Short mmCIF file of C-alpha atoms and ligand atoms in Angstrom, two decimals:
data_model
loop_
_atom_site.label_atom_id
_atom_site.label_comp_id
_atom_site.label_asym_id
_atom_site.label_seq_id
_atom_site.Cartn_x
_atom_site.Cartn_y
_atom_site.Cartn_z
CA UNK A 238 0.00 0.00 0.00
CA UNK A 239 1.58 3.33 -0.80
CA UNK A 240 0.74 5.40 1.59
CA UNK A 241 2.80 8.59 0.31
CA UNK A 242 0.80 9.47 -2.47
CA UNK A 243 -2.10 9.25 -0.03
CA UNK A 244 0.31 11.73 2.37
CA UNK A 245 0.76 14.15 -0.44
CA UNK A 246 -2.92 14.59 -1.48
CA UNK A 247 -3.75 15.33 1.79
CA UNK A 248 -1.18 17.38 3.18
CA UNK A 249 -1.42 19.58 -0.06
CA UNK A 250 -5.30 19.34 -0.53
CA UNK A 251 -4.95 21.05 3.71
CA UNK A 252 -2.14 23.61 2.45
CA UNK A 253 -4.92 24.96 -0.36
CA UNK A 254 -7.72 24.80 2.20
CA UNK A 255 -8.40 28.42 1.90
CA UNK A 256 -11.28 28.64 4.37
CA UNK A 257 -12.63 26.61 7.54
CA UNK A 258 -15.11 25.07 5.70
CA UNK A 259 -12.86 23.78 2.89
CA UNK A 260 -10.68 22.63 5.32
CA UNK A 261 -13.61 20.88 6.92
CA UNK A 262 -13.77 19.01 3.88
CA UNK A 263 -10.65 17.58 3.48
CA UNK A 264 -10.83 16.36 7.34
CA UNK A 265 -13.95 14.75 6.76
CA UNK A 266 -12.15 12.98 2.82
CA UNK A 267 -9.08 12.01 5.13
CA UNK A 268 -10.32 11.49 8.59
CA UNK A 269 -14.11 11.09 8.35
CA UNK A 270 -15.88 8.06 9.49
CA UNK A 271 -16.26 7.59 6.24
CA UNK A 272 -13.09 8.90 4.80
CA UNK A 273 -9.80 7.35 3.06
CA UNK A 274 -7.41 6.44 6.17
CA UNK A 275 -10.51 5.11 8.20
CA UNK A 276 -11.32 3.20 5.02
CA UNK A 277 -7.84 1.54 5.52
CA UNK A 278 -7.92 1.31 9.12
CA UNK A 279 -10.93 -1.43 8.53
CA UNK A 280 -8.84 -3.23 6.11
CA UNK A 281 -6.64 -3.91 9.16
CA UNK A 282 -9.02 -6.99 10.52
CA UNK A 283 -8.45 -8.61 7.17
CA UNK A 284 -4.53 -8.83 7.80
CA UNK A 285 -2.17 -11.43 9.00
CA UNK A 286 -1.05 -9.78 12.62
CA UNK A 287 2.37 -8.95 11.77
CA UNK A 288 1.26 -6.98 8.58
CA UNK A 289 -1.60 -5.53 10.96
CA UNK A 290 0.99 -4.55 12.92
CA UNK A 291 3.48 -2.24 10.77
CA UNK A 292 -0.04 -1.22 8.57
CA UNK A 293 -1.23 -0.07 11.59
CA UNK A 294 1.61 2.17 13.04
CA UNK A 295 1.61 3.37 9.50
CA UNK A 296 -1.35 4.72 8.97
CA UNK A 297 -1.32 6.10 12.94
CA UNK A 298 1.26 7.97 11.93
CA UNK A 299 -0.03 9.24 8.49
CA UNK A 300 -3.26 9.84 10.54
CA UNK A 301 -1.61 11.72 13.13
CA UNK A 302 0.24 13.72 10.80
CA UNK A 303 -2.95 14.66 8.70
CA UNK A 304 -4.24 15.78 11.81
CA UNK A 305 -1.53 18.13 12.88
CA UNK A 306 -2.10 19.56 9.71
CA UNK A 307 -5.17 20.42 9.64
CA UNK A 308 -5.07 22.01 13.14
CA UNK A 309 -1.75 24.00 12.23
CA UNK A 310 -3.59 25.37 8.83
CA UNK A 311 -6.61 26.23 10.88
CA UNK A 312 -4.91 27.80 13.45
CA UNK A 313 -3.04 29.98 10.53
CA UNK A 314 -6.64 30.77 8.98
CA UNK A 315 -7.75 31.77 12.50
CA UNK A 316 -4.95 34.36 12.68
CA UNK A 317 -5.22 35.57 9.61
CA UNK A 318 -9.02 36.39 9.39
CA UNK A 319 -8.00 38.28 13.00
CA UNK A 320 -5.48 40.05 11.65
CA UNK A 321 -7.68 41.31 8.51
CA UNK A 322 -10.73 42.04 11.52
CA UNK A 323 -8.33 43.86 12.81
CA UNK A 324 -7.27 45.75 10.15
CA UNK A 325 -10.80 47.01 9.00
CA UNK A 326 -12.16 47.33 12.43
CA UNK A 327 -8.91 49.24 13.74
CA UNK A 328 -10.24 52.23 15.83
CA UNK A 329 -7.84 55.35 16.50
CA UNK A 330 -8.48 56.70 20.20
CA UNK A 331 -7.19 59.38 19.91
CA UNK A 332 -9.50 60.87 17.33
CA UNK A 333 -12.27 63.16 18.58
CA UNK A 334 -15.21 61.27 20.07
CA UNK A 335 -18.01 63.24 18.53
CA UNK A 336 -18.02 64.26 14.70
CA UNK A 337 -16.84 67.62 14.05
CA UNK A 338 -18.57 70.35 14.94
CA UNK A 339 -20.04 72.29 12.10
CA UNK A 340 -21.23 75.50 13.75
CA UNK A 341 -18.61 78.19 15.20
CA UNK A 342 -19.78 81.01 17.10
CA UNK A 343 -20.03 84.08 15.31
CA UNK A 344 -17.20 87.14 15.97
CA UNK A 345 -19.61 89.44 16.56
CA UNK A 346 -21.27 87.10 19.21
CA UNK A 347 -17.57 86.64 20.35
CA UNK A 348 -16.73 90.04 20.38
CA UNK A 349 -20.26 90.63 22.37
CA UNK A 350 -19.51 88.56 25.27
CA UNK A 351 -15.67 89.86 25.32
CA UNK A 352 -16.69 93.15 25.63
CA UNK A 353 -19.81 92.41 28.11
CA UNK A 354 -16.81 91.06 30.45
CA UNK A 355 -14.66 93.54 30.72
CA UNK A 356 -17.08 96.53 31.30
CA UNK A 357 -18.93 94.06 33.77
CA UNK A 358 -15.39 93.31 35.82
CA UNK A 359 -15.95 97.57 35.91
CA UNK A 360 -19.22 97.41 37.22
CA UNK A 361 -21.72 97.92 34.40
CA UNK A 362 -24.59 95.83 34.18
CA UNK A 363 -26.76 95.33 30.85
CA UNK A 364 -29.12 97.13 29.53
CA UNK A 365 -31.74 96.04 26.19
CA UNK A 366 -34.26 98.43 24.56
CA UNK A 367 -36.41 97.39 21.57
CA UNK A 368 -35.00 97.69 17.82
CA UNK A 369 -37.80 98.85 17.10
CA UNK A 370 -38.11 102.55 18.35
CA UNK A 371 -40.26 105.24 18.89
CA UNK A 372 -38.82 108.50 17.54
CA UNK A 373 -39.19 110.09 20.88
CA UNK A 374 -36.36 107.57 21.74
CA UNK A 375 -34.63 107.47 19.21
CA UNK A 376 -34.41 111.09 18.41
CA UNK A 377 -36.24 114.14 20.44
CA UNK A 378 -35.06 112.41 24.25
CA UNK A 379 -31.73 112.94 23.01
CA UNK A 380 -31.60 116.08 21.89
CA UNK A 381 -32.48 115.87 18.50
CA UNK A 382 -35.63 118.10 17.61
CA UNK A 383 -37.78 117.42 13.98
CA UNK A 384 -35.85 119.41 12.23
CA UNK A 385 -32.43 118.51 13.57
CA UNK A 386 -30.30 117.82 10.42
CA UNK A 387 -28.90 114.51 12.80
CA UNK A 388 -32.36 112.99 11.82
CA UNK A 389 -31.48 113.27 7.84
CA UNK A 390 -27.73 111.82 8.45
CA UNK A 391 -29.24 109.00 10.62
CA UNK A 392 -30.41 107.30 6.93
CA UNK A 393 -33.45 106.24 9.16
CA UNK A 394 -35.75 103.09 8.40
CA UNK A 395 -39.38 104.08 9.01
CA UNK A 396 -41.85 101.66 9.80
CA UNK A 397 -45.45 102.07 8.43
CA UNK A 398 -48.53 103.33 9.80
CA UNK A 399 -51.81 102.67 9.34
CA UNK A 400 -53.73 104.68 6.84
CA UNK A 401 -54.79 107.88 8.39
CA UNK A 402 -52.66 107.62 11.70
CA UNK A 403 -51.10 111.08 11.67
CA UNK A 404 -48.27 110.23 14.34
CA UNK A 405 -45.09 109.61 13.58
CA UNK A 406 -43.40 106.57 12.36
CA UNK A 407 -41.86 104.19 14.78
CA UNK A 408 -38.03 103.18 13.34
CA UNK A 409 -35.38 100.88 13.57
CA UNK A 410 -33.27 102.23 16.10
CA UNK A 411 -30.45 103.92 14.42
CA UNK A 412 -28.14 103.91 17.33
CA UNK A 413 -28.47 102.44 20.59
CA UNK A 414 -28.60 105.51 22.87
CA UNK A 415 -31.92 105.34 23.29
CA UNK A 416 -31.27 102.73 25.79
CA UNK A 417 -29.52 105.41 27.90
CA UNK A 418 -33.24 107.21 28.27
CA UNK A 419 -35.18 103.82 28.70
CA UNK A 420 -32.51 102.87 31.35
CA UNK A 421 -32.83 105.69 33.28
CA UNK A 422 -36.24 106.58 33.63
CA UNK A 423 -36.72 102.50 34.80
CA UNK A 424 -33.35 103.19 37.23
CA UNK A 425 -32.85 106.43 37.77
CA UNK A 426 -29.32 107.61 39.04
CA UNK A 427 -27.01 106.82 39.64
CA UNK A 428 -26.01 104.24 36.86
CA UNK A 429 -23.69 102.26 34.93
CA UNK A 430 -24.77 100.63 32.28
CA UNK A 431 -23.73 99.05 28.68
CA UNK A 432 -26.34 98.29 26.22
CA UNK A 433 -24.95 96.11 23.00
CA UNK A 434 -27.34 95.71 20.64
CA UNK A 435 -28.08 95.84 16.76
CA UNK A 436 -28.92 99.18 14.94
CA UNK A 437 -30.04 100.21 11.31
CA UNK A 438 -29.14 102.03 8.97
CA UNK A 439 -29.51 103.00 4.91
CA UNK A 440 -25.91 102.35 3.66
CA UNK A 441 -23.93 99.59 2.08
CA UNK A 442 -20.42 99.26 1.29
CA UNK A 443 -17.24 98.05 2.21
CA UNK A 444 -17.69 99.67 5.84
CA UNK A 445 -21.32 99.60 6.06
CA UNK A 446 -24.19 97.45 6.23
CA UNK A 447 -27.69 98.00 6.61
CA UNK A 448 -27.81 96.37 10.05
CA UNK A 449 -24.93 97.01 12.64
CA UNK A 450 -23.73 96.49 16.39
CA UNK A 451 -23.42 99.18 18.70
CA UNK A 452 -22.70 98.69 22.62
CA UNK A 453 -24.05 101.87 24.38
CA UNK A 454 -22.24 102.95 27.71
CA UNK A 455 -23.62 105.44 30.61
CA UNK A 456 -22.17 106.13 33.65
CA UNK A 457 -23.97 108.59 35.75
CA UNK A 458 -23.35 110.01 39.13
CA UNK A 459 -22.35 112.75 41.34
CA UNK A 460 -19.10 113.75 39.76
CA UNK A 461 -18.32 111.78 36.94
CA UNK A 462 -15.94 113.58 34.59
CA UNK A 463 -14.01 113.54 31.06
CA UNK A 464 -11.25 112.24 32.86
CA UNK A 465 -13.31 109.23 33.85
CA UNK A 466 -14.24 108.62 31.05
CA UNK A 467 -10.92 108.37 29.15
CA UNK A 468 -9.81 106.18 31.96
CA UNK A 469 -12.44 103.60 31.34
CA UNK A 470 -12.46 103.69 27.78
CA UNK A 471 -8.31 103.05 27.87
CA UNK A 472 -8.78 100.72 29.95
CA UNK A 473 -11.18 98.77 27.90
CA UNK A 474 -9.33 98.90 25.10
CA UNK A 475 -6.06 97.79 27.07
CA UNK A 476 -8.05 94.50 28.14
CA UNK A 477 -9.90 94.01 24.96
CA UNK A 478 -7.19 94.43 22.08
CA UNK A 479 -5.30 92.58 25.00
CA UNK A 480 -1.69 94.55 24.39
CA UNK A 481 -0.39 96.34 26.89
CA UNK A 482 0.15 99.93 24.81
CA UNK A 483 -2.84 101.51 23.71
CA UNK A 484 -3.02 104.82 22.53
CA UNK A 485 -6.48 106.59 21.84
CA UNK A 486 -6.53 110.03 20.34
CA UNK A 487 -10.13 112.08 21.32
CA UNK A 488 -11.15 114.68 18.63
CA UNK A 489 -13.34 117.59 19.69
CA UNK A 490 -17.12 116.67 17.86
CA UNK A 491 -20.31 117.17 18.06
CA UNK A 492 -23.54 115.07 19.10
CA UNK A 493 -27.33 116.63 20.20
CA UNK A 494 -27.15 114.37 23.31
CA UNK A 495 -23.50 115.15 24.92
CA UNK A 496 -21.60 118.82 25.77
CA UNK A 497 -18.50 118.37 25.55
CA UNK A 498 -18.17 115.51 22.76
CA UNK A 499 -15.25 113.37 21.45
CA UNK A 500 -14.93 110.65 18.71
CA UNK A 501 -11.86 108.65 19.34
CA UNK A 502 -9.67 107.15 17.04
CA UNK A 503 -7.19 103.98 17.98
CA UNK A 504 -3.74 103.76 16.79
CA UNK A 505 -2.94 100.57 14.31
CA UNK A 506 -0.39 99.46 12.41
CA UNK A 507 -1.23 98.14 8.89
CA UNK A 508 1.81 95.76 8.03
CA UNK A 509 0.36 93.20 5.13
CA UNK A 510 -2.63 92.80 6.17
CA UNK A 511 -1.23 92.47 9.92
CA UNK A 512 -3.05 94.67 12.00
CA UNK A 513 -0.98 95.91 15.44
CA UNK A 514 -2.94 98.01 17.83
CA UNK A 515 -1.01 100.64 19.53
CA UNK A 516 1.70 101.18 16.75
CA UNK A 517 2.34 102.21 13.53
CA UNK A 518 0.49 105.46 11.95
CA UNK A 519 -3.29 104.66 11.58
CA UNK A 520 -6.22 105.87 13.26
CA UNK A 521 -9.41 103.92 12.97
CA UNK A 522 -12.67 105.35 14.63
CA UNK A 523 -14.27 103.50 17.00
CA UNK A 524 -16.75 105.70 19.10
CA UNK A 525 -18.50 109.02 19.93
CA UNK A 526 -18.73 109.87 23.26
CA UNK A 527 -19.03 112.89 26.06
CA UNK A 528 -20.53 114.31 28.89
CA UNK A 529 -24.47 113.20 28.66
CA UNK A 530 -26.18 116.80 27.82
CA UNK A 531 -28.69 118.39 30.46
CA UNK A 532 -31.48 118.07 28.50
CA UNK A 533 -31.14 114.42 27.99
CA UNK A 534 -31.12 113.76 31.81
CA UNK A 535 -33.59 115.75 32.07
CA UNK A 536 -35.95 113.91 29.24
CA UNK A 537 -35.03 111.37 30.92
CA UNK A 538 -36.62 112.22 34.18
CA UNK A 539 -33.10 112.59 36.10
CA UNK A 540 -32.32 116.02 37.58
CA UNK A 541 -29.17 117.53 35.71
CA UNK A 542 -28.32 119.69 38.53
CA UNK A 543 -27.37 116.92 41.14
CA UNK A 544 -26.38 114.35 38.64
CA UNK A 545 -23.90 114.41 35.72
CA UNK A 546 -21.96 111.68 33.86
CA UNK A 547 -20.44 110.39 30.27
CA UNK A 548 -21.82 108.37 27.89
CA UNK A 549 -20.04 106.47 24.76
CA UNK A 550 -21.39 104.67 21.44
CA UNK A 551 -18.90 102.09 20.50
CA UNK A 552 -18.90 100.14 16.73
CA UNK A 553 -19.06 96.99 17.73
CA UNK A 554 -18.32 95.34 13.86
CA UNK A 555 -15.22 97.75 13.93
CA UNK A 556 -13.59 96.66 16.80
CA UNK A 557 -14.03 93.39 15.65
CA UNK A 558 -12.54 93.67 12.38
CA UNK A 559 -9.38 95.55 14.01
CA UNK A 560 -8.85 92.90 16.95
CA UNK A 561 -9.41 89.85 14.32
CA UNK A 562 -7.71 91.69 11.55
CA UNK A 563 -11.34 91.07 9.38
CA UNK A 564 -11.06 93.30 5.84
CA UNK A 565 -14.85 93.41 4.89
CA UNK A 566 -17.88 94.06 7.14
CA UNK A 567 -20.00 92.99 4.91
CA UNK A 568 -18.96 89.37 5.28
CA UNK A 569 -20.23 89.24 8.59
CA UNK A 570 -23.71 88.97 7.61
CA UNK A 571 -23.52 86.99 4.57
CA UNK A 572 -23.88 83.52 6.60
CA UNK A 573 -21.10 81.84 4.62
CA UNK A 574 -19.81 78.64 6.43
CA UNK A 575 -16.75 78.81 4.90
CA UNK A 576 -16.12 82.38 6.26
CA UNK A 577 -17.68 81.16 9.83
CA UNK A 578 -15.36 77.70 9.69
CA UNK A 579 -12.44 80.71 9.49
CA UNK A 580 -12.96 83.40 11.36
CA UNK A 581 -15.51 81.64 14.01
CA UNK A 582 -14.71 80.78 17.26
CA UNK A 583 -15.41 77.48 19.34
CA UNK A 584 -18.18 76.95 22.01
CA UNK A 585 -16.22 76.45 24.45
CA UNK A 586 -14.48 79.76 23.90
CA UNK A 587 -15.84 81.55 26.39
CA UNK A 588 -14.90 85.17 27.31
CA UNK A 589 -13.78 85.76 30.80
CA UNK A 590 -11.20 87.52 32.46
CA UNK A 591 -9.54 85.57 34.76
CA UNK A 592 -7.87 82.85 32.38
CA UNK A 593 -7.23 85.79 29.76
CA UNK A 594 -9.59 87.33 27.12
CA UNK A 595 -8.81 84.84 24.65
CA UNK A 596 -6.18 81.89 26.01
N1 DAH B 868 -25.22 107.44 18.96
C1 DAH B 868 -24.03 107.86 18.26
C2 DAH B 868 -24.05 107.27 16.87
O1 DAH B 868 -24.65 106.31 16.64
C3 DAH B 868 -22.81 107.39 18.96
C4 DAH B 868 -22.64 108.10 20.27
C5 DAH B 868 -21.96 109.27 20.32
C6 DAH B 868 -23.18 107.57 21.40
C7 DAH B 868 -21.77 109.92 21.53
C8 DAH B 868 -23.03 108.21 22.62
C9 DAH B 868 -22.31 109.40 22.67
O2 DAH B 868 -23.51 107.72 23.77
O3 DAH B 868 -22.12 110.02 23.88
O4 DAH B 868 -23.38 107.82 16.01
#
């Protein structure tokens, strides 16, 4: 009996085995109750014992080494369908748990809550009034008559009436100083106060859109002066541009609602694109401000003669564009991801003094 060729057809029929079930097979050809080598193990009874004998060991040995086979080959396939599990299943850890995020906080919103931190580490609550404004509000409280010319340079939005309703128009805010009257006839002095908000106007270009932010300030009380004024408004800008240098220049203006009045202009550098505050040989406007006129305390219901204080407008778009060195306003408000992805910030961002402005 030639057991070799037997051997061979096994051992190479286990070596192509390419899956457990193929390898199955060629257990149950070889091994199998019914298979070849048990075949030949019941030929055994039919021999003479000393041919029983070395038949025997033979084909214990050719079954043993079938067997050995077939368990090293299925151990191999084992491994090897692992290792391919493994590969397609492989996890990193150390990529973020959640998927990414696809909404940023907006710099304005940013800028918002930056600003709303470091006048509240001064003491100044906030204020809201209504975007939509009476023009006693809006205009005649502070100072600014009918036929004021500030009320044709305002570009105002007017909102309809009904037909025959002689009064006039409510509008869109066009500033947020009315805030300064609403706050103090529901407060009363003294104050401190900072009312951010949105305001409207008719203009569009490069440096203006038809809605804006504004953050109002108004500190009133027994002696507040100019000087306190420049103080706090340095100050802000120190914390908020966080540098250590900043240098504000105030320019002798003119609004209805404060006597004196300033506008003040912030040093910047302009070096490719790189803005620097508190260098270089720019000036970029950033606010009106003054003392808060007599006769809008008194609108106001507050008595001028035992109270005085300043009051400031600031652009809240503008500072934002100089502290995130932003080119175009207009981009704010256009809602493009792409521009948000940039320029926005993450949720957990949040403004607060103590760790830093922005860490
Ligand atoms: N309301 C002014 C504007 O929108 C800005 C402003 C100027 C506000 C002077 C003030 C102020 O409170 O004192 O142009």
């Amino acid at each position: 009996m030639d057991l070799g060729d037997i051997r061979n057809k096994y051992i190479e029929a286990v070596a192509k085995a390419s899956g457990e079930a193929a390898l199955e097979d060629v257990r149950v050809a070889a091994l199998g109750k019914k298979g070849e080598i048990s075949a030949l193990m019941a030929t055994l009874g039919k021999m003479d014992p000393e041919e029983r004998k070395a038949t025997g060991a033979r084909l214990n040995v050719l079954k043993d080494e079938i067997d050995a086979a077939l368990r090293a080959r299925k151990t191999a396939l084992a491994d090897a369908a692992l290792d391919e599990r493994l590969k397609s299943e492989w996890l990193d850890v150390t990529l973020p748990g959640r998927p990414r995020r696809q909404g940023t906080i907006h710099p304005i919103s940013q800028v918002w809550d930056e600003l709303t931190a470091i006048f509240a580490d001064m003491g100044f609550s906030v204020a809201e009034g209504p975007q939509v404004e009476s023009d006693w509000y809006n205009f005649d409280a502070l100072n600014i008559p009918p036929e004021h010319p500030a009320r044709q340079e305002h570009d105002t939005f007017f909102m309809a009436r009904a037909e025959g309703d002689n009064r006039p128009p409510h509008v869109l805010r066009t500033h947020t100083s009315p805030v300064q009257i609403r706050s103090l006839q529901a407060n009363g002095a003294p104050i401190r106060i900072i009312a951010p908000g949105r305001v409207y106007r008719m203009d569009m270009d490069q440096t203006h859109t038809p809605m804006f932010h504004q953050v109002e300030g108004l500190a009133i009380d027994r002696d507040i002066s100019m000087a306190n004024l420049k103080w706090c408004l340095e100050e802000f800008c120190r914390s908020f541009f966080e540098v250590d240098r900043v240098e504000l220049r105030f320019r002798a203006s003119h609004f209805p609602f404060t006597e004196p009045s300033a506008e003040v202009d912030i040093r910047y550098s302009n070096v490719g694109g790189q803005l620097r505050i508190g260098e270089g040989d720019k000036w970029m406007e950033i606010l009106g401000s003054g003392m808060v006129h007599p006769k809008v305390l008194a609108a106001a219901g507050v008595d001028p003669e035992q109270w005085q204080g300043f009051a400031f407008g600031m652009g809240i778009d503008r500072i934002a564009m100089l502290k995130y060195g932003i080119p175009d306003l207009r981009a704010f408000f256009e809602a493009d991801l792409r521009w948000l992805r940039h320029y926005g910030f993450s949720a957990l961002d949040v403004p607060g003094l103590p760790g830093g402005l922005s860490r």
